Amino acid sequence: MNENLFASFAAPSMMGLPIVVLIVMFPSVLFPTPSRLINNRLISIQQWLIQLTSKQMLAIHNQKGRTWALMLMSLILFIGSTNLLGLLPHSFTPTTQLSMNLGMAIPLWAGTVITGFRYKTKVSLAHFLPQGTPLPLIPMLVVIETISLLIQPMALAVRLTANITAGHLLIHLIGGATLALINISVTTAFITFIILILLTILEFAVALIQAYVFTLLVSLYLHDNT
Amino acid sequence: MAGPETDAQFHFTGIRKYFNSYTLTGRMNCVLATRGGIALLLYFKLGSKKTPAVKAT
């Protein structure tokens, strides 16, 4: 049971060859490129959703921030679709791997910080000291603000990893408990099954919310630096 | 949010003109001074650890 619980988080391979790259690339197949002025229903719905999301997400940004529109939309689509596909039984979820999430979080965060230092050096540096800080507290607050800046990419990555991993683990455990309880007490197994259904609904929400939170935080870091 | 237009309302003199927590320049200089101080501290601390033989002579 213990070995099976974490087996789904291991990088999958087929006949000795790693197929993680194929799994990571798969969500792009679900978003076909629009090739006509008026497209089919799937593409039209996707376009409508992307327009809705991008309008809401880019409203706070200025001209410079809006150059990141493609990056932010790709990010939310990728994380959202990967998380949702991971809810299929026996599938592998790339966003449960900390390495992958760090690979997304660190370059994006670094990009926003470097953009800020490059175009608004004075404001970016002044950000590390809140206005009105008493004189004796200045050095300590500068150190604290620097640490809180450096923690941001770690928090981004770990938040996504932990939420998705925890959800998958819970589904595994409660699913296993339901199966085990069938032979012992059907009523208890039924109650556990109801809990499993509610948890699965929650995990659908968490999959989309985590994608939104990741992208929103990157967007906020960008807004602070543009 | 502090900016060049709001900095004009503060009238500091002496060293407070360059090191304060109200104007943009003051905050930037405080941040640079703190980080510079920590960098210098680390440099001398690590520098003294590297050359124990020279210190003994």
mmCIF file of C-alpha atoms in Angstrom:
data_model
loop_
_atom_site.group_PDB
_atom_site.id
_atom_site.type_symbol
_atom_site.label_atom_id
_atom_site.label_comp_id
_atom_site.label_asym_id
_atom_site.label_seq_id
_atom_site.Cartn_x
_atom_site.Cartn_y
_atom_site.Cartn_z
ATOM 1 C CA MET A 1 0.000 0.000 0.000
ATOM 2 C CA ASN A 2 2.801 2.446 0.944
ATOM 3 C CA GLU A 3 4.705 1.699 -2.218
ATOM 4 C CA ASN A 4 1.567 2.155 -4.336
ATOM 5 C CA LEU A 5 0.725 5.477 -2.690
ATOM 6 C CA PHE A 6 3.837 7.261 -4.008
ATOM 7 C CA ALA A 7 4.272 5.214 -7.179
ATOM 8 C CA SER A 8 2.045 7.616 -9.148
ATOM 9 C CA PHE A 9 4.478 10.497 -8.457
ATOM 10 C CA ALA A 10 7.463 8.691 -9.994
ATOM 11 C CA ALA A 11 8.568 9.914 -13.440
ATOM 12 C CA PRO A 12 6.944 7.535 -15.920
ATOM 13 C CA SER A 13 8.906 5.518 -18.442
ATOM 14 C CA MET A 14 7.908 3.172 -21.252
ATOM 15 C CA MET A 15 10.262 0.329 -22.139
ATOM 16 C CA GLY A 16 13.046 2.127 -20.261
ATOM 17 C CA LEU A 17 12.576 5.445 -22.074
ATOM 18 C CA PRO A 18 11.318 8.484 -20.118
ATOM 19 C CA ILE A 19 8.027 9.791 -21.501
ATOM 20 C CA VAL A 20 7.767 12.859 -19.232
ATOM 21 C CA VAL A 21 8.465 15.167 -22.185
ATOM 22 C CA LEU A 22 5.539 13.686 -24.131
ATOM 23 C CA ILE A 23 3.250 14.089 -21.114
ATOM 24 C CA VAL A 24 4.330 17.725 -20.612
ATOM 25 C CA MET A 25 3.760 18.464 -24.312
ATOM 26 C CA PHE A 26 0.373 16.722 -24.449
ATOM 27 C CA PRO A 27 -1.842 19.638 -23.167
ATOM 28 C CA SER A 28 -0.854 21.719 -26.207
ATOM 29 C CA VAL A 29 -2.692 19.181 -28.392
ATOM 30 C CA LEU A 30 -5.908 20.121 -26.604
ATOM 31 C CA PHE A 31 -5.597 23.769 -27.726
ATOM 32 C CA PRO A 32 -5.568 23.711 -31.560
ATOM 33 C CA THR A 33 -4.342 26.788 -33.395
ATOM 34 C CA PRO A 34 -7.229 28.816 -34.839
ATOM 35 C CA SER A 35 -6.839 28.628 -38.630
ATOM 36 C CA ARG A 36 -9.961 30.466 -39.762
ATOM 37 C CA LEU A 37 -11.765 33.689 -39.026
ATOM 38 C CA ILE A 38 -14.757 31.750 -37.688
ATOM 39 C CA ASN A 39 -13.597 28.531 -36.086
ATOM 40 C CA ASN A 40 -15.267 25.370 -34.841
ATOM 41 C CA ARG A 41 -17.045 25.164 -31.484
ATOM 42 C CA LEU A 42 -14.050 23.926 -29.466
ATOM 43 C CA ILE A 43 -11.714 26.673 -30.647
ATOM 44 C CA SER A 44 -14.438 29.323 -30.305
ATOM 45 C CA ILE A 45 -15.095 28.334 -26.685
ATOM 46 C CA GLN A 46 -11.346 28.288 -25.943
ATOM 47 C CA GLN A 47 -10.907 31.718 -27.550
ATOM 48 C CA TRP A 48 -13.782 33.124 -25.524
ATOM 49 C CA LEU A 49 -12.318 31.719 -22.283
ATOM 50 C CA ILE A 50 -8.830 33.028 -23.092
ATOM 51 C CA GLN A 51 -10.231 36.477 -23.927
ATOM 52 C CA LEU A 52 -12.222 36.564 -20.690
ATOM 53 C CA THR A 53 -9.196 35.541 -18.599
ATOM 54 C CA SER A 54 -6.739 37.853 -20.342
ATOM 55 C CA LYS A 55 -9.070 40.876 -20.051
ATOM 56 C CA GLN A 56 -9.374 40.346 -16.309
ATOM 57 C CA MET A 57 -5.711 39.546 -15.736
ATOM 58 C CA LEU A 58 -4.190 42.313 -17.852
ATOM 59 C CA ALA A 59 -6.527 45.100 -16.678
ATOM 60 C CA ILE A 60 -4.071 46.198 -13.955
ATOM 61 C CA HIS A 61 -1.056 46.332 -16.256
ATOM 62 C CA ASN A 62 0.412 49.237 -18.193
ATOM 63 C CA GLN A 63 1.828 49.076 -21.738
ATOM 64 C CA LYS A 64 5.035 47.348 -20.618
ATOM 65 C CA GLY A 65 3.234 44.802 -18.470
ATOM 66 C CA ARG A 66 0.906 43.862 -21.313
ATOM 67 C CA THR A 67 3.859 42.637 -23.387
ATOM 68 C CA TRP A 68 3.755 39.655 -21.001
ATOM 69 C CA ALA A 69 0.197 38.767 -22.080
ATOM 70 C CA LEU A 70 1.190 35.719 -24.142
ATOM 71 C CA MET A 71 3.439 34.414 -21.362
ATOM 72 C CA LEU A 72 0.779 34.765 -18.680
ATOM 73 C CA MET A 73 -1.990 33.207 -20.778
ATOM 74 C CA SER A 74 0.245 30.288 -21.795
ATOM 75 C CA LEU A 75 1.141 29.783 -18.143
ATOM 76 C CA ILE A 76 -2.424 29.638 -16.860
ATOM 77 C CA LEU A 77 -3.538 27.372 -19.723
ATOM 78 C CA PHE A 78 -0.611 25.006 -19.246
ATOM 79 C CA ILE A 79 -0.893 24.686 -15.462
ATOM 80 C CA GLY A 80 -4.708 24.474 -15.555
ATOM 81 C CA SER A 81 -4.821 21.820 -18.267
ATOM 82 C CA THR A 82 -1.953 19.816 -16.694
ATOM 83 C CA ASN A 83 -3.636 19.840 -13.285
ATOM 84 C CA LEU A 84 -7.000 18.797 -14.741
ATOM 85 C CA LEU A 85 -5.479 15.995 -16.827
ATOM 86 C CA GLY A 86 -3.775 14.768 -13.658
ATOM 87 C CA LEU A 87 -7.168 14.061 -12.138
ATOM 88 C CA LEU A 88 -7.718 11.267 -14.645
ATOM 89 C CA PRO A 89 -7.137 7.887 -12.978
ATOM 90 C CA HIS A 90 -3.641 6.418 -13.308
ATOM 91 C CA SER A 91 -2.297 9.543 -15.031
ATOM 92 C CA PHE A 92 0.950 11.336 -14.212
ATOM 93 C CA THR A 93 0.779 14.989 -13.172
ATOM 94 C CA PRO A 94 3.910 16.956 -14.062
ATOM 95 C CA THR A 95 2.991 19.739 -11.614
ATOM 96 C CA THR A 96 3.509 17.388 -8.659
ATOM 97 C CA GLN A 97 7.229 17.560 -9.401
ATOM 98 C CA LEU A 98 8.974 20.374 -7.506
ATOM 99 C CA SER A 99 11.688 20.477 -10.166
ATOM 100 C CA MET A 100 9.161 21.375 -12.833
ATOM 101 C CA ASN A 101 7.446 24.036 -10.731
ATOM 102 C CA LEU A 102 10.776 25.581 -9.748
ATOM 103 C CA GLY A 103 11.666 25.548 -13.442
ATOM 104 C CA MET A 104 8.571 27.666 -14.100
ATOM 105 C CA ALA A 105 8.665 29.881 -10.991
ATOM 106 C CA ILE A 106 12.331 30.935 -10.853
ATOM 107 C CA PRO A 107 12.743 32.214 -14.451
ATOM 108 C CA LEU A 108 9.400 34.044 -14.378
ATOM 109 C CA TRP A 109 10.107 35.671 -11.009
ATOM 110 C CA ALA A 110 13.685 36.536 -12.055
ATOM 111 C CA GLY A 111 12.329 38.049 -15.276
ATOM 112 C CA THR A 112 10.016 40.367 -13.352
ATOM 113 C CA VAL A 113 12.752 41.398 -10.901
ATOM 114 C CA ILE A 114 15.328 42.028 -13.641
ATOM 115 C CA THR A 115 12.722 44.036 -15.601
ATOM 116 C CA GLY A 116 12.118 46.151 -12.514
ATOM 117 C CA PHE A 117 15.804 46.750 -11.825
ATOM 118 C CA ARG A 118 16.489 47.547 -15.455
ATOM 119 C CA TYR A 119 13.720 50.077 -16.119
ATOM 120 C CA LYS A 120 12.969 51.453 -12.631
ATOM 121 C CA THR A 121 16.174 50.955 -10.649
ATOM 122 C CA LYS A 122 15.495 53.602 -8.006
ATOM 123 C CA VAL A 123 11.929 52.478 -7.312
ATOM 124 C CA SER A 124 12.932 48.780 -7.273
ATOM 125 C CA LEU A 125 15.673 49.441 -4.714
ATOM 126 C CA ALA A 126 13.478 51.754 -2.636
ATOM 127 C CA HIS A 127 10.863 48.971 -2.460
ATOM 128 C CA PHE A 128 13.050 47.156 0.061
ATOM 129 C CA LEU A 129 12.340 49.798 2.711
ATOM 130 C CA PRO A 130 8.699 50.588 3.547
ATOM 131 C CA GLN A 131 8.005 54.316 3.707
ATOM 132 C CA GLY A 132 8.039 55.777 7.206
ATOM 133 C CA THR A 133 10.169 53.089 8.853
ATOM 134 C CA PRO A 134 11.733 54.292 12.139
ATOM 135 C CA LEU A 135 15.508 54.814 11.923
ATOM 136 C CA PRO A 136 16.625 51.983 14.284
ATOM 137 C CA LEU A 137 14.532 49.426 12.348
ATOM 138 C CA ILE A 138 15.908 50.260 8.885
ATOM 139 C CA PRO A 139 18.704 47.628 8.619
ATOM 140 C CA MET A 140 16.496 44.855 9.966
ATOM 141 C CA LEU A 141 13.629 45.714 7.646
ATOM 142 C CA VAL A 142 15.921 45.845 4.600
ATOM 143 C CA VAL A 143 17.151 42.332 5.447
ATOM 144 C CA ILE A 144 13.590 41.072 6.023
ATOM 145 C CA GLU A 145 12.323 42.566 2.749
ATOM 146 C CA THR A 146 15.289 41.062 0.839
ATOM 147 C CA ILE A 147 14.576 37.629 2.312
ATOM 148 C CA SER A 148 10.866 37.949 1.507
ATOM 149 C CA LEU A 149 11.780 38.785 -2.096
ATOM 150 C CA LEU A 150 14.088 35.764 -2.395
ATOM 151 C CA ILE A 151 11.440 33.485 -0.873
ATOM 152 C CA GLN A 152 8.861 34.397 -3.557
ATOM 153 C CA PRO A 153 9.896 31.853 -6.258
ATOM 154 C CA MET A 154 10.253 29.098 -3.652
ATOM 155 C CA ALA A 155 6.781 29.840 -2.294
ATOM 156 C CA LEU A 156 5.318 29.865 -5.813
ATOM 157 C CA ALA A 157 6.750 26.454 -6.659
ATOM 158 C CA VAL A 158 6.134 24.772 -3.307
ATOM 159 C CA ARG A 159 2.549 26.079 -3.123
ATOM 160 C CA LEU A 160 1.639 24.448 -6.437
ATOM 161 C CA THR A 161 3.527 21.215 -5.725
ATOM 162 C CA ALA A 162 2.107 20.783 -2.228
ATOM 163 C CA ASN A 163 -1.499 21.539 -3.186
ATOM 164 C CA ILE A 164 -1.594 19.157 -6.142
ATOM 165 C CA THR A 165 0.411 16.405 -4.405
ATOM 166 C CA ALA A 166 -1.702 16.596 -1.242
ATOM 167 C CA GLY A 167 -4.921 16.388 -3.253
ATOM 168 C CA HIS A 168 -3.737 13.353 -5.185
ATOM 169 C CA LEU A 169 -2.559 11.626 -2.021
ATOM 170 C CA LEU A 170 -5.899 12.228 -0.312
ATOM 171 C CA ILE A 171 -7.779 10.800 -3.294
ATOM 172 C CA HIS A 172 -5.534 7.714 -3.221
ATOM 173 C CA LEU A 173 -5.976 7.232 0.530
ATOM 174 C CA ILE A 174 -9.729 7.748 0.638
ATOM 175 C CA GLY A 175 -10.175 5.608 -2.481
ATOM 176 C CA GLY A 176 -8.155 2.852 -0.837
ATOM 177 C CA ALA A 177 -10.130 3.217 2.369
ATOM 178 C CA THR A 178 -13.430 2.952 0.456
ATOM 179 C CA LEU A 179 -12.286 -0.282 -1.198
ATOM 180 C CA ALA A 180 -11.078 -1.716 2.099
ATOM 181 C CA LEU A 181 -14.318 -0.833 3.902
ATOM 182 C CA ILE A 182 -16.600 -2.508 1.337
ATOM 183 C CA ASN A 183 -15.957 -5.945 2.870
ATOM 184 C CA ILE A 184 -16.226 -4.620 6.437
ATOM 185 C CA SER A 185 -19.197 -2.265 6.421
ATOM 186 C CA VAL A 186 -21.072 -1.209 3.285
ATOM 187 C CA THR A 187 -22.634 1.841 5.010
ATOM 188 C CA THR A 188 -19.232 3.206 6.076
ATOM 189 C CA ALA A 189 -17.861 2.461 2.608
ATOM 190 C CA PHE A 190 -20.749 4.412 1.084
ATOM 191 C CA ILE A 191 -20.103 7.406 3.359
ATOM 192 C CA THR A 192 -16.398 7.269 2.442
ATOM 193 C CA PHE A 193 -17.399 7.109 -1.212
ATOM 194 C CA ILE A 194 -19.496 10.282 -0.813
ATOM 195 C CA ILE A 195 -16.464 11.950 0.801
ATOM 196 C CA LEU A 196 -14.357 10.780 -2.174
ATOM 197 C CA ILE A 197 -16.799 12.352 -4.638
ATOM 198 C CA LEU A 198 -16.801 15.655 -2.702
ATOM 199 C CA LEU A 199 -13.002 15.562 -2.553
ATOM 200 C CA THR A 200 -12.773 14.990 -6.306
ATOM 201 C CA ILE A 201 -15.015 18.001 -6.910
ATOM 202 C CA LEU A 202 -12.757 20.003 -4.581
ATOM 203 C CA GLU A 203 -9.689 18.830 -6.473
ATOM 204 C CA PHE A 204 -11.200 20.044 -9.755
ATOM 205 C CA ALA A 205 -11.589 23.466 -8.159
ATOM 206 C CA VAL A 206 -8.102 23.352 -6.628
ATOM 207 C CA ALA A 207 -6.582 22.444 -10.020
ATOM 208 C CA LEU A 208 -8.027 25.585 -11.601
ATOM 209 C CA ILE A 209 -7.514 27.828 -8.574
ATOM 210 C CA GLN A 210 -3.840 26.893 -8.237
ATOM 211 C CA ALA A 211 -3.254 27.684 -11.908
ATOM 212 C CA TYR A 212 -4.959 31.048 -11.399
ATOM 213 C CA VAL A 213 -3.040 31.812 -8.177
ATOM 214 C CA PHE A 214 0.333 30.967 -9.757
ATOM 215 C CA THR A 215 -0.351 33.189 -12.758
ATOM 216 C CA LEU A 216 -1.886 35.979 -10.674
ATOM 217 C CA LEU A 217 1.144 36.131 -8.381
ATOM 218 C CA VAL A 218 3.532 36.283 -11.349
ATOM 219 C CA SER A 219 1.297 39.019 -12.760
ATOM 220 C CA LEU A 220 1.440 40.930 -9.441
ATOM 221 C CA TYR A 221 5.231 40.659 -9.267
ATOM 222 C CA LEU A 222 5.317 42.016 -12.819
ATOM 223 C CA HIS A 223 2.964 44.860 -11.900
ATOM 224 C CA ASP A 224 5.222 45.819 -8.981
ATOM 225 C CA ASN A 225 8.190 45.996 -11.339
ATOM 226 C CA THR A 226 6.698 47.785 -14.369
ATOM 227 C CA MET B 1 3.019 55.199 -3.330
ATOM 228 C CA ALA B 2 6.079 57.439 -3.033
ATOM 229 C CA GLY B 3 7.298 59.086 -6.201
ATOM 230 C CA PRO B 4 9.174 62.170 -7.392
ATOM 231 C CA GLU B 5 5.993 64.266 -7.058
ATOM 232 C CA THR B 6 5.476 63.265 -3.393
ATOM 233 C CA ASP B 7 9.185 63.548 -2.469
ATOM 234 C CA ALA B 8 8.963 67.336 -2.883
ATOM 235 C CA GLN B 9 6.838 67.625 0.288
ATOM 236 C CA PHE B 10 9.766 66.445 2.485
ATOM 237 C CA HIS B 11 12.470 68.977 3.378
ATOM 238 C CA PHE B 12 15.371 67.215 5.048
ATOM 239 C CA THR B 13 18.777 68.717 5.764
ATOM 240 C CA GLY B 14 22.225 67.296 6.339
ATOM 241 C CA ILE B 15 22.690 63.540 6.212
ATOM 242 C CA ARG B 16 18.900 62.997 6.534
ATOM 243 C CA LYS B 17 18.583 64.455 3.039
ATOM 244 C CA TYR B 18 20.327 61.377 1.642
ATOM 245 C CA PHE B 19 19.417 58.728 4.236
ATOM 246 C CA ASN B 20 15.769 58.699 5.310
ATOM 247 C CA SER B 21 12.820 56.358 5.018
ATOM 248 C CA TYR B 22 10.441 58.838 3.337
ATOM 249 C CA THR B 23 11.867 59.922 -0.021
ATOM 250 C CA LEU B 24 12.696 57.570 -2.876
ATOM 251 C CA THR B 25 16.374 58.569 -2.882
ATOM 252 C CA GLY B 26 16.604 58.246 0.902
ATOM 253 C CA ARG B 27 15.095 54.767 0.899
ATOM 254 C CA MET B 28 17.321 53.649 -1.971
ATOM 255 C CA ASN B 29 20.444 54.932 -0.205
ATOM 256 C CA CYS B 30 19.460 53.200 3.056
ATOM 257 C CA VAL B 31 18.981 49.907 1.194
ATOM 258 C CA LEU B 32 22.317 50.264 -0.615
ATOM 259 C CA ALA B 33 24.107 51.231 2.616
ATOM 260 C CA THR B 34 22.653 48.233 4.512
ATOM 261 C CA ARG B 35 23.525 45.792 1.772
ATOM 262 C CA GLY B 36 26.967 47.341 1.312
ATOM 263 C CA GLY B 37 27.606 47.052 5.035
ATOM 264 C CA ILE B 38 26.579 43.383 5.084
ATOM 265 C CA ALA B 39 28.736 42.699 2.011
ATOM 266 C CA LEU B 40 31.743 44.368 3.672
ATOM 267 C CA LEU B 41 31.132 42.412 6.886
ATOM 268 C CA LEU B 42 30.996 39.123 5.024
ATOM 269 C CA TYR B 43 34.055 40.025 2.963
ATOM 270 C CA PHE B 44 36.215 40.733 6.022
ATOM 271 C CA LYS B 45 34.815 37.781 7.963
ATOM 272 C CA LEU B 46 35.392 35.312 5.111
ATOM 273 C CA GLY B 47 38.714 36.970 4.249
ATOM 274 C CA SER B 48 40.036 36.477 7.774
ATOM 275 C CA LYS B 49 38.900 32.784 7.756
ATOM 276 C CA LYS B 50 40.815 32.055 4.527
ATOM 277 C CA THR B 51 44.261 33.166 5.711
ATOM 278 C CA PRO B 52 44.866 31.695 9.197
ATOM 279 C CA ALA B 53 48.569 30.967 8.443
ATOM 280 C CA VAL B 54 49.265 34.608 7.554
ATOM 281 C CA LYS B 55 47.510 35.741 10.761
ATOM 282 C CA ALA B 56 49.702 33.445 12.892
ATOM 283 C CA THR B 57 52.929 35.039 11.569
#
